[in-house]
Short mmCIF file of C-alpha atoms and ligand atoms in Angstrom, two decimals:
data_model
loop_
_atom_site.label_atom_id
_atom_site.label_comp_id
_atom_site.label_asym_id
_atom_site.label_seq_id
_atom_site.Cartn_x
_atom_site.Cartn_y
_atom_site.Cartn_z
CA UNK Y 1 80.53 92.24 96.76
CA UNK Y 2 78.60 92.04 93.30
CA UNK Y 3 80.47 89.79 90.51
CA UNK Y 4 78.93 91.22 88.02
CA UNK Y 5 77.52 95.27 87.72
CA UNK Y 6 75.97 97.42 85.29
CA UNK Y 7 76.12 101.04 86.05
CA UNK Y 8 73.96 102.93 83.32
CA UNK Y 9 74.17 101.06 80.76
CA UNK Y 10 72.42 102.27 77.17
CA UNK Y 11 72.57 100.22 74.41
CA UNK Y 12 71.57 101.57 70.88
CA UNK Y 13 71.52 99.97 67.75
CA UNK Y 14 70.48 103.11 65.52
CA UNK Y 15 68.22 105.44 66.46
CA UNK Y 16 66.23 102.54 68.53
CA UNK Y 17 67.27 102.04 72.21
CA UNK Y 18 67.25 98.45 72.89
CA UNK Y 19 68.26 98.78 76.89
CA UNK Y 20 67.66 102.10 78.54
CA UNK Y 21 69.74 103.62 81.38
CA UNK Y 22 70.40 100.43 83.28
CA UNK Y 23 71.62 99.81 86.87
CA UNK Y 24 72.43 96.37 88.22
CA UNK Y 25 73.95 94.86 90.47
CA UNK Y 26 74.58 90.35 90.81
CA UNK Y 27 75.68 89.10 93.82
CA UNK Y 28 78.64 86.48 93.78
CA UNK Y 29 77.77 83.25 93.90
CA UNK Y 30 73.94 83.90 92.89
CA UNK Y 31 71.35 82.31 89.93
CA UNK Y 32 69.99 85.69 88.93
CA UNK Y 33 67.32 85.13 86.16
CA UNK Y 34 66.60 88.02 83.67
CA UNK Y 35 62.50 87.45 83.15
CA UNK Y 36 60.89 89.53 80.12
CA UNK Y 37 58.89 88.81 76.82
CA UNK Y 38 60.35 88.43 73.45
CA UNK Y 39 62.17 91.60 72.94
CA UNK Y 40 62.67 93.29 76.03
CA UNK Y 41 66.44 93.24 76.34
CA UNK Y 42 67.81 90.35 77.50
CA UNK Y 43 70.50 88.85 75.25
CA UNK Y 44 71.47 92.22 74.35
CA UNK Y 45 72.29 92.89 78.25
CA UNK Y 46 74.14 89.04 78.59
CA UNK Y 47 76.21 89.95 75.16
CA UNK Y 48 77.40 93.21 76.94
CA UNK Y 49 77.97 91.38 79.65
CA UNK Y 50 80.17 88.72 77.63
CA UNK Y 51 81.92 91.33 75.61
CA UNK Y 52 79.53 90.37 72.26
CA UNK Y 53 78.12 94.07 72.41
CA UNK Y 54 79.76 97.10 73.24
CA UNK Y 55 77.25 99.49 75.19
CA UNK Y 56 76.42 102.90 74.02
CA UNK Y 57 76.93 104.67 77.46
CA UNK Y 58 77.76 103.22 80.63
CA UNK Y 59 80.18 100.73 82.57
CA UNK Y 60 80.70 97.06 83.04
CA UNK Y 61 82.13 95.44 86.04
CA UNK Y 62 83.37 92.42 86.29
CA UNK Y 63 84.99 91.61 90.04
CA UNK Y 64 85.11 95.24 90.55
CA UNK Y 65 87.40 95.61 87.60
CA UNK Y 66 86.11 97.77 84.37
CA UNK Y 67 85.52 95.58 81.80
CA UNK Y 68 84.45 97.73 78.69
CA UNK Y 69 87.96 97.99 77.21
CA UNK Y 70 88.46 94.17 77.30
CA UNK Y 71 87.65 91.31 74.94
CA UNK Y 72 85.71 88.74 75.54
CA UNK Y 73 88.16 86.11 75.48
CA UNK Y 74 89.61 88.19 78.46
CA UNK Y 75 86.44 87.82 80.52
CA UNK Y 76 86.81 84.52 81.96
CA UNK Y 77 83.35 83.74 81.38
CA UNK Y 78 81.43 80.37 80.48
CA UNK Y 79 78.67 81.09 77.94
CA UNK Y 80 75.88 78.58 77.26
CA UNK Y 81 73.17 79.79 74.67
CA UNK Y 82 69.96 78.33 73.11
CA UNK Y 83 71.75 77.09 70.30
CA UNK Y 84 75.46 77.38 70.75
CA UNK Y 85 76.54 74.42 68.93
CA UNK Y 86 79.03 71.96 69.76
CA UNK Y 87 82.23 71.39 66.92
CA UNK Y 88 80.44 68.74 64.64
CA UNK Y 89 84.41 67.14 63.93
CA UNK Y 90 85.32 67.17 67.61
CA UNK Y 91 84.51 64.60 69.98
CA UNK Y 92 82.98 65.63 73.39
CA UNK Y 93 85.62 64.90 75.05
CA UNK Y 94 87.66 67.73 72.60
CA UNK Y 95 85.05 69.84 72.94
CA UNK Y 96 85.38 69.99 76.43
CA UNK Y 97 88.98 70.41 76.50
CA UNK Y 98 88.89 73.25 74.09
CA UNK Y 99 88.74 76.53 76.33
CA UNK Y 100 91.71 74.31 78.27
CA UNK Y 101 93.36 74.19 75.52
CA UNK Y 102 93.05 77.91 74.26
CA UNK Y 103 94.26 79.00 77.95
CA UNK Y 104 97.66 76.22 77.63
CA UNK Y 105 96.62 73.86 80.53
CA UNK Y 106 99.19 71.31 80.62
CA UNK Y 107 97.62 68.33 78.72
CA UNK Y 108 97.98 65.71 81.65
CA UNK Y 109 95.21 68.62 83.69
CA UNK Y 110 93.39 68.47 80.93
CA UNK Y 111 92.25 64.79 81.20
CA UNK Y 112 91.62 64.96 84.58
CA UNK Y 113 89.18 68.27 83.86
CA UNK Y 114 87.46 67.10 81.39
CA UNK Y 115 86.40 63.70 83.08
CA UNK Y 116 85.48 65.82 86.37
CA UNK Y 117 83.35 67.86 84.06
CA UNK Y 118 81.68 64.69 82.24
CA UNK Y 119 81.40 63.45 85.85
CA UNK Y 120 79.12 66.76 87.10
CA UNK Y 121 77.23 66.83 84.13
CA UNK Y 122 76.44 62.79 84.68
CA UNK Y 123 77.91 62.18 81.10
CA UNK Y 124 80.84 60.33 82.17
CA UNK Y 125 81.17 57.62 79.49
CA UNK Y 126 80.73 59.89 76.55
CA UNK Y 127 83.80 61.32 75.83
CA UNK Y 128 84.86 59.54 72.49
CA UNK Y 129 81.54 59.99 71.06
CA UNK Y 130 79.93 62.78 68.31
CA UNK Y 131 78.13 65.44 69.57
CA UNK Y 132 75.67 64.09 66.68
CA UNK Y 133 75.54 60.59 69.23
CA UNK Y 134 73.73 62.93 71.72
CA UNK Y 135 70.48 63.33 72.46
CA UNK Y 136 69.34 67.29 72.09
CA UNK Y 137 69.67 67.59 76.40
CA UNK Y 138 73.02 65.22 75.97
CA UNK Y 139 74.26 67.93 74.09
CA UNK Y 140 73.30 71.12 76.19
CA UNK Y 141 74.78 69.12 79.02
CA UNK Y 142 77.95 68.88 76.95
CA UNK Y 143 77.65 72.64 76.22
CA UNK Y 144 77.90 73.23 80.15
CA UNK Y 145 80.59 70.77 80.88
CA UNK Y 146 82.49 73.02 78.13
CA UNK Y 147 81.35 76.39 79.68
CA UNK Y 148 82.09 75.34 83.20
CA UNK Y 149 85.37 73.36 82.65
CA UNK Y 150 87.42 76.43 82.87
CA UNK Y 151 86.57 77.57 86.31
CA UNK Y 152 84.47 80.93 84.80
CA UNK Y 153 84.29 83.51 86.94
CA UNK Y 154 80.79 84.26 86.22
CA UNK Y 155 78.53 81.51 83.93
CA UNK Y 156 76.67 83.46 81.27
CA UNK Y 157 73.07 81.38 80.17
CA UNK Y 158 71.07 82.17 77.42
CA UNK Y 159 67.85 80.67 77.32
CA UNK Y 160 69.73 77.51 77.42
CA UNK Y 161 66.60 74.61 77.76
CA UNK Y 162 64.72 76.66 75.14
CA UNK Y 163 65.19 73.86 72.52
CA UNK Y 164 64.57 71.21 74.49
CA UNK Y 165 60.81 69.18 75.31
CA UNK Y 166 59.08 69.93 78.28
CA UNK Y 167 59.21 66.96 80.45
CA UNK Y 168 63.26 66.85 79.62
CA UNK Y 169 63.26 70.80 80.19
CA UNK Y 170 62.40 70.56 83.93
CA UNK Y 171 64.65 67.45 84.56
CA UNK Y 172 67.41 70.03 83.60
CA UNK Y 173 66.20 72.96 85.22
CA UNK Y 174 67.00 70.77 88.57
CA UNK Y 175 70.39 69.33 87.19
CA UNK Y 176 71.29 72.82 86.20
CA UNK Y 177 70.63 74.51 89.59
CA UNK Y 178 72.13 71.23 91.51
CA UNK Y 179 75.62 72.14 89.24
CA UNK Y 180 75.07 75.41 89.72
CA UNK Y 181 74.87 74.98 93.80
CA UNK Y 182 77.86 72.53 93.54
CA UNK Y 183 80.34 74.96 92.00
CA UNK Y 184 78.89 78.01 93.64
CA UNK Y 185 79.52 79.93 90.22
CA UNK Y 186 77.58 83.70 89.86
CA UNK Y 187 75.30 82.95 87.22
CA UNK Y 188 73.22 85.11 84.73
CA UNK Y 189 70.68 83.01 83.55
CA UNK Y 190 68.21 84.45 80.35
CA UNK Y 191 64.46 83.16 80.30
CA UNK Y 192 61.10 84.30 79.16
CA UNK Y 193 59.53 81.17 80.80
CA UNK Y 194 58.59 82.51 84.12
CA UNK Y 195 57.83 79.04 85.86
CA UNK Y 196 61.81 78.26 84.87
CA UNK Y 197 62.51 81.67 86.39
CA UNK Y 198 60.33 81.15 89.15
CA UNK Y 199 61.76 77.71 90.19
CA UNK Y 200 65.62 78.15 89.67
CA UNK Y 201 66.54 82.14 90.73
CA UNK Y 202 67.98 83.61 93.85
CA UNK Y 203 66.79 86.48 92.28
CA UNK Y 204 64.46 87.56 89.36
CA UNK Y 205 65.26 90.71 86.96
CA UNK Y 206 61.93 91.69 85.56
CA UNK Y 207 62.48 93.23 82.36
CA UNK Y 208 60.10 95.25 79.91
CA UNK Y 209 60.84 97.21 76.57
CA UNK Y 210 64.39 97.49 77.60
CA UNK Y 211 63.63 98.35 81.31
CA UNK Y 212 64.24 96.84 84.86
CA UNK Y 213 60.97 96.72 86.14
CA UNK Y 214 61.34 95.01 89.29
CA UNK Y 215 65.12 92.81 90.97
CA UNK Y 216 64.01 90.84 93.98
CA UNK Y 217 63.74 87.07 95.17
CA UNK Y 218 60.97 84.54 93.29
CA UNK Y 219 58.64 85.11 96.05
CA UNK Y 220 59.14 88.60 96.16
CA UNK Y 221 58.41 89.35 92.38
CA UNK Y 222 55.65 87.07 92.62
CA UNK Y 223 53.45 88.08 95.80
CA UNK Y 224 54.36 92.07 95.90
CA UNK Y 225 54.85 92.97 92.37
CA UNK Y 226 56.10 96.50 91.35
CA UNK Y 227 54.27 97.08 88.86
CA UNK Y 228 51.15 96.15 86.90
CA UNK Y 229 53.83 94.82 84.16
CA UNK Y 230 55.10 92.61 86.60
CA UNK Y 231 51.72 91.52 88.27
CA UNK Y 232 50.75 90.43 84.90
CA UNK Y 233 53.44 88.61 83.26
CA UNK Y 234 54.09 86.46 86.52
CA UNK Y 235 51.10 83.86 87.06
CA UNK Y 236 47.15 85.08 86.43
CA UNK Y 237 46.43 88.05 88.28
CA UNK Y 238 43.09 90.25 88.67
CA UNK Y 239 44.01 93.82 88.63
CA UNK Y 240 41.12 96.81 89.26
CA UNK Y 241 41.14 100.44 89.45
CA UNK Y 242 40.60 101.32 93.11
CA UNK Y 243 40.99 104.41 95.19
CA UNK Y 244 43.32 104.42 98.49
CA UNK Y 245 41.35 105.54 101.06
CA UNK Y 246 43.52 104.93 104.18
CA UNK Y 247 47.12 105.37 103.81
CA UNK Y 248 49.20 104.62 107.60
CA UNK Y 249 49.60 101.82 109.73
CA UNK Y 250 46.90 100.00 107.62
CA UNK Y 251 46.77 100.69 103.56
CA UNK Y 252 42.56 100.73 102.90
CA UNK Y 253 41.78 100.41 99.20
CA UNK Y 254 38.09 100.60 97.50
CA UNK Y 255 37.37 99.25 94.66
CA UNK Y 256 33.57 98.13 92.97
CA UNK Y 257 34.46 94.46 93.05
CA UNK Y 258 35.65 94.29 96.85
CA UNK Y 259 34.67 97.12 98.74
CA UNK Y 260 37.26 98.22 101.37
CA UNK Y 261 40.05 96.08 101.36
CA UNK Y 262 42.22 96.02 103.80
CA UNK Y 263 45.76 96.05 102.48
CA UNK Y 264 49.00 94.42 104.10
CA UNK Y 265 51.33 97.80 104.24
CA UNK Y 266 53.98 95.44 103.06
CA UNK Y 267 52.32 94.46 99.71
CA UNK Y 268 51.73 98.27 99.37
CA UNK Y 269 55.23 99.24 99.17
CA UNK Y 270 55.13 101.65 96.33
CA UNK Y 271 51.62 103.06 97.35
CA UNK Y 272 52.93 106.47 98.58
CA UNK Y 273 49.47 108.35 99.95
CA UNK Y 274 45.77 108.23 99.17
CA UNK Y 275 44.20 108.52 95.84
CA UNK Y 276 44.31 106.77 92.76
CA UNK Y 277 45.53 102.96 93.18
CA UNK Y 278 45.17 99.67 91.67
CA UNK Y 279 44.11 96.35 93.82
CA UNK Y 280 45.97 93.00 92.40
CA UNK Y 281 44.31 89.91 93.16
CA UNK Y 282 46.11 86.33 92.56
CA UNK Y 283 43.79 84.41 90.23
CA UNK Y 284 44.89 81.14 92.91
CA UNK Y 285 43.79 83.45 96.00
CA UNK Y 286 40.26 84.17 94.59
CA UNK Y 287 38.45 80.98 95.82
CA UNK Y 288 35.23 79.69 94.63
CA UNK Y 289 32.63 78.58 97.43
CA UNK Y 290 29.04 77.82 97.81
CA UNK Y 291 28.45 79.53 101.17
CA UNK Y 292 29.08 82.83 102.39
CA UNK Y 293 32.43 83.45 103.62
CA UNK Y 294 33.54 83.93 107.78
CA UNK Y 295 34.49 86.72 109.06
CA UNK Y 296 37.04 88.43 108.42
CA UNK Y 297 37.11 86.86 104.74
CA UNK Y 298 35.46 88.90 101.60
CA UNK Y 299 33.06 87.44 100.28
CA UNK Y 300 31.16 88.37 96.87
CA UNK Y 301 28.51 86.92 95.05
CA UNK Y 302 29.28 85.51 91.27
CA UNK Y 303 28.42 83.70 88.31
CA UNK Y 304 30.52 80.76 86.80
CA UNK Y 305 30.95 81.79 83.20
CA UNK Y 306 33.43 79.37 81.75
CA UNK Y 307 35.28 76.59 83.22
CA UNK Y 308 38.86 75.31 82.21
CA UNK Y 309 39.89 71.93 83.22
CA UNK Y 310 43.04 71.52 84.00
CA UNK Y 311 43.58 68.36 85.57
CA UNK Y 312 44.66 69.19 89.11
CA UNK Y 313 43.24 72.50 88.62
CA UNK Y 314 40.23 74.84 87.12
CA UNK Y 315 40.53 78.09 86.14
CA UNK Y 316 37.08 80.23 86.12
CA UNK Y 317 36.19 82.69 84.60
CA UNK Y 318 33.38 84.30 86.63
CA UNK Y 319 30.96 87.53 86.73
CA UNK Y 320 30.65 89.93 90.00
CA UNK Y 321 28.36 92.55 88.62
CA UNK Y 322 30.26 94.30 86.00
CA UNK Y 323 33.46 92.89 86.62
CA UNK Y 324 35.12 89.47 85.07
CA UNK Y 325 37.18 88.04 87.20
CA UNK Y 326 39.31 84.76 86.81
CA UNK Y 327 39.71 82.32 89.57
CA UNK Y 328 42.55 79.37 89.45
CA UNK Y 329 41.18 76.89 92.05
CA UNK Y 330 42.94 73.31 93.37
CA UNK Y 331 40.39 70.67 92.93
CA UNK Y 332 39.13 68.85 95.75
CA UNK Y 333 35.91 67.76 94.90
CA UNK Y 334 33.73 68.51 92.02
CA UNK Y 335 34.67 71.34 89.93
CA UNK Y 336 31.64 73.86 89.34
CA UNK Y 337 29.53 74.06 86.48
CA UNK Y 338 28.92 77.10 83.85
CA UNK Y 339 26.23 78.98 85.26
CA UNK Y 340 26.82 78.06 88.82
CA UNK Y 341 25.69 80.93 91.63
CA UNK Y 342 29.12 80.94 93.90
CA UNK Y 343 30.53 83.10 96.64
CA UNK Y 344 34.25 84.67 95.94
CA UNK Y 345 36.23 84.27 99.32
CA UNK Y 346 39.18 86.65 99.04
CA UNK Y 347 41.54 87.17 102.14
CA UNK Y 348 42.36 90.91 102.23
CA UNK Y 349 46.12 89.97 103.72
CA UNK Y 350 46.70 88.21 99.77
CA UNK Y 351 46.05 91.58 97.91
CA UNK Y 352 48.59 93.92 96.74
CA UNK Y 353 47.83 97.75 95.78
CA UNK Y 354 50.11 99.38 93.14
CA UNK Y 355 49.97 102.99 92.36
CA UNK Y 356 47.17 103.78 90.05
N1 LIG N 1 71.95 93.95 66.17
C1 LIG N 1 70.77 94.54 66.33
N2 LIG N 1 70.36 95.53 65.53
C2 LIG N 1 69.17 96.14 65.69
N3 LIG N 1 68.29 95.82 66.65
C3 LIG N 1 68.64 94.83 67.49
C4 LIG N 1 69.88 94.13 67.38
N4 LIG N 1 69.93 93.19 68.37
C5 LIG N 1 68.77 93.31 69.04
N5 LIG N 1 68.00 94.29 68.54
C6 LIG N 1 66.67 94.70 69.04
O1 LIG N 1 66.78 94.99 70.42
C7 LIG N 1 65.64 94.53 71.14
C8 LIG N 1 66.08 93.59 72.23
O2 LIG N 1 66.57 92.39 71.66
P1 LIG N 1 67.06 91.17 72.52
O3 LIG N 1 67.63 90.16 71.59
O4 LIG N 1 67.93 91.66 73.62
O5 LIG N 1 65.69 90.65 73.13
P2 LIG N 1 65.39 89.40 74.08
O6 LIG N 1 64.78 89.95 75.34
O7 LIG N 1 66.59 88.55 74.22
O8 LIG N 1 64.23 88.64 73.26
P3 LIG N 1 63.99 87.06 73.00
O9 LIG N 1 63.24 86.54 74.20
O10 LIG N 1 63.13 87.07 71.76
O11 LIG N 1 65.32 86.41 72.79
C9 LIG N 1 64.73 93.88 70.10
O12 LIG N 1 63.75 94.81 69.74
C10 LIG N 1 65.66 93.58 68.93
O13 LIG N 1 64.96 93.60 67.73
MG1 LIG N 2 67.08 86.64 73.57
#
């Protein structure tokens, strides 16, 4: 059963439609990520979903139960957001206890909760402190001690790591999946990193000017993308116009770059017949080589045009006649200069086609 559903949702704020029609459905017990740039929809779908927003049209289900008609303090939700600041005058420990308190937990639970909170969190000796004690990630763990404390039914996220550096940001992206997996709590979980999204979802909602673009697991989203939206805004992709010239058992796509290119008909899926098509290429799946490729591999000559150190990596930028194509390669040896004359290897099986 889903925990959590939207069933045509519109939200309006005026005459400017922030979500259009919108159907979703999150499992129980999942991490469900809502991926999109700045803009695209994604608070204003978690506020609905919290009872913050009201929706223009549609209904929200919570459990199977309409929610709509009731509040938010009804919901029995934990919320978490990029900034949703602790009480300054409280100590964590009261902070914790405070949805406890709101919902009359007998005060000798409450102890006990709290410290098994502290305790999941790995904050166990902090309870008598400030929140201004705490470090900035002290703190957001705080935050989801407080929002899980009270047994939610389904843990609401926004973009909850946002404000924190980037080495500390992926130490909590594992401590906030390990909690997550602990408890087993349905979690919405807002990002518009896609690495974050990429590393922590059982399933990704791509999201664009208020649209679902594409719901499916990390690897899904990421190796047979939906659309050319999607294909762009997860990792580097190369995408051409092409023409389908074989649509059946195989999917046969021609493009200038490539030539024919034989197509896996499961990273065709929404390819529906010859004709106008587009052929995605990973920038990782393009490799550069000094020899011709073997058989069965695509090989093209190029031109190494600019070269972007990386450290473990390179990304080229390379010429194939009229075409610029980029090229994210591991480095095993010596990288290749500007100006170098390489071959592109391509495997046909790590294209996708898209409708063109
Ligand atoms: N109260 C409001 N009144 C008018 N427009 C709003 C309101 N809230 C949001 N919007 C607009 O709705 C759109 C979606 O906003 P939303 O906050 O959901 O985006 P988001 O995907 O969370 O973006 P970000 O990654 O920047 O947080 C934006 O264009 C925003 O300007
Ligand atoms: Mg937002």
């Amino acid at each position: 059963m889903s925990a959590v559903t939207l069933s045509n949702i519109v939200k309006r704020f005026g005459t400017f439609t922030a979500v259009h029609r919108t159907t979703l459905e999150i499992p129980e017990g999942a991490f469900v990520t809502l991926l999109g740039p700045s803009g695209c929809g994604k608070t204003t779908n978690l506020r609905m979903i919290a009872g913050l927003l009201d929706p223009t049209e549609g209904e929200i289900l919570i459990g199977g139960k309409r929610v709509n008609d009731v509040p938010i303090h009804k919901r029995n939700l934990g919320l978490v957001f990029q900034n949703y600041a602790l009480f300054p005058h409280k100590t964590v420990a009261e902070n914790v206890a405070f949805g406890l308190k709101y919902r009359n937990v007998p005060k000798s639970e409450i102890a006990a909760k709290v410290r098994d909170a502290l305790d999941l969190v790995q904050l166990p000796h902090v309870g008598d402190r400030y929140p201004k004690a705490l470090s900035g990630g002290q703190q957001q763990r705080i935050a989801l001690a407080r929002a899980i404390v009270i047994e939610p039914d389904v843990l609401l996220l926004d973009e909850p790591l946002s404000a924190l550096d980037a080495n500390l940001r992926e130490d909590m992206r594992v401590e906030l999946k390990r909690i997550q997996e602990r408890i087993g709590v349905t979690t919405v979980f807002v990002t518009h990193d896609q690495s974050e999204a990429l590393a922590m979802s059982d399933l990704i909602v791509v999201m664009s000017e208020g649209r679902v673009e594409q719901v499916g697991k990390p690897e899904e989203v990421y190796n047979t993308p939906a659309t050319e939206f999607v294909a762009n805004f997860l990792g580097a992709s190369n995408i051409f116009d092409a023409r389908c010239v074989e649509h059946g058992a195989t999917v046969v796509v021609e493009d200038v770059v490539f030539g024919r290119v034989t197509v896996p008909a499961t990273k065709a899926p929404n390819l529906m017949g010859t004709g106008p098509a587009k052929l995605v290429v990973r920038a990782e799946k393009l490799k550069l080589a000094r020899d011709a490729a073997p058989e069965g591999v695509i090989s093209v000559p190029a031109t190494v045009e600019t070269v972007d150190y990386q450290g473990q990596a390179v990304r080229y930028f390379v010429r194939a006649g009229e075409a610029q194509l980029q090229a994210i390669n591991m480095i095993d040896d010596h990288p290749f200069a500007v100006g170098a004359a390489v071959h592109l290897h391509l495997r046909p099986q790590d294209c996708a086609a898209l409708p063109g």
